[in-house]
XYZ file of C-alpha atoms in Angstrom:
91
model
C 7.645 -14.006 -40.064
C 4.019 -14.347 -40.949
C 3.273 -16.360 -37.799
C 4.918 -13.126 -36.113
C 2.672 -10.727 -37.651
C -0.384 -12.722 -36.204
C 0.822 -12.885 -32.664
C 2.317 -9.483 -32.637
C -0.979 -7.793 -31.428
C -1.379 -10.247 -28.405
C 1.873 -9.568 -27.227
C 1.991 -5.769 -27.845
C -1.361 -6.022 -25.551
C 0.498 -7.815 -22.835
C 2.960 -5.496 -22.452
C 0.663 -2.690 -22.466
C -1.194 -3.977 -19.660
C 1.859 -5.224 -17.578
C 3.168 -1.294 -18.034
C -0.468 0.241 -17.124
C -1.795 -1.940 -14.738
C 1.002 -4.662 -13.088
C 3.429 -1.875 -12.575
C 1.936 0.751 -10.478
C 0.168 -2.282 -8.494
C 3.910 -3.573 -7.601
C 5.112 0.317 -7.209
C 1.800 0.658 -4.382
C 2.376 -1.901 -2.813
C 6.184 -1.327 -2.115
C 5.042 2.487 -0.684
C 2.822 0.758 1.535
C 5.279 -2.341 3.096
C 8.111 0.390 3.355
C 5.154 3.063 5.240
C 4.823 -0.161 7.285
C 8.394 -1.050 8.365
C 9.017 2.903 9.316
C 5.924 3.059 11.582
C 7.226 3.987 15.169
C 5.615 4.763 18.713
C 3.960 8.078 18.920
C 2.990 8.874 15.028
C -0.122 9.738 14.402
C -2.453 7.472 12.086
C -5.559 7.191 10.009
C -6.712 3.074 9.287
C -8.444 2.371 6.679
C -11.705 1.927 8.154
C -11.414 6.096 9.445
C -10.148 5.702 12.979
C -7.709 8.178 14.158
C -5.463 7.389 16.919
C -1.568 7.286 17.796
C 0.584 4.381 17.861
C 1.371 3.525 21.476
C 2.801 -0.503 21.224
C 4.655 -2.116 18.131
C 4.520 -5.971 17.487
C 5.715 -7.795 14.104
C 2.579 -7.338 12.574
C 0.206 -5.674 14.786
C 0.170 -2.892 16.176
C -1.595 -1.195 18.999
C -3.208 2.358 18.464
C -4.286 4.553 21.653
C -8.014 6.826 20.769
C -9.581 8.654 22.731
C -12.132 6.069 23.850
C -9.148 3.417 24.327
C -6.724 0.991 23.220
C -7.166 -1.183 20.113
C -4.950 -3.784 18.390
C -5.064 -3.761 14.673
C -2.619 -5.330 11.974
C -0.441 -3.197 10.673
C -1.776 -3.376 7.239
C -5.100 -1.685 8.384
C -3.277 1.432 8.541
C -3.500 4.051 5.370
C -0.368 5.325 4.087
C -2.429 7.991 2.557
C -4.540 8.992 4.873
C -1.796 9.023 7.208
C 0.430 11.307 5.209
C -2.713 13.653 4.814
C -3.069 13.935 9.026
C 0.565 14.141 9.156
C 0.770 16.615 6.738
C -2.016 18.903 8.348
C -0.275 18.482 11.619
């Protein structure tokens, strides 16, 4: 029991972490593969980097956006969920 007592503080700190820090990392990153997967031709998007544009070609894991100064191909993990949402939301 005493050998317990001394470990007790280490593993109360794991578990602290893992709920504060591991679990809303997994939680993100689910959001973002399922914002991924539902991505269509025609939405509207923000990537990360700020460029606006609107989906006009859908590959595995790119995916070509149309702006008004052309056509670029980006991976589909470029793209902000949030960002999105907030043009989307506007719009």
């Amino acid at each position: 029991m005493e050998q317990l007592g001394k470990f007790l503080p280490f593993i109360l700190m794991f578990v602290v972490m893992y709920i504060f820090m591991i679990m809303p990392q997994q939680k993100r990153a689910k959001k973002e593969k399922e914002f991924e997967k539902g991505l269509k031709v025609g939405d509207k998007i923000v990537t990360k980097s700020g460029i606006h544009g609107k989906i006009s070609e859908l590959a595995e894991t790119t995916v070509v956006i149309e702006t008004m100064s052309g056509k670029l191909k980006m991976e589909r993990s470029s793209i902000s969920n949030e960002m999105s949402a907030a043009l989307n939301k506007k719009a």
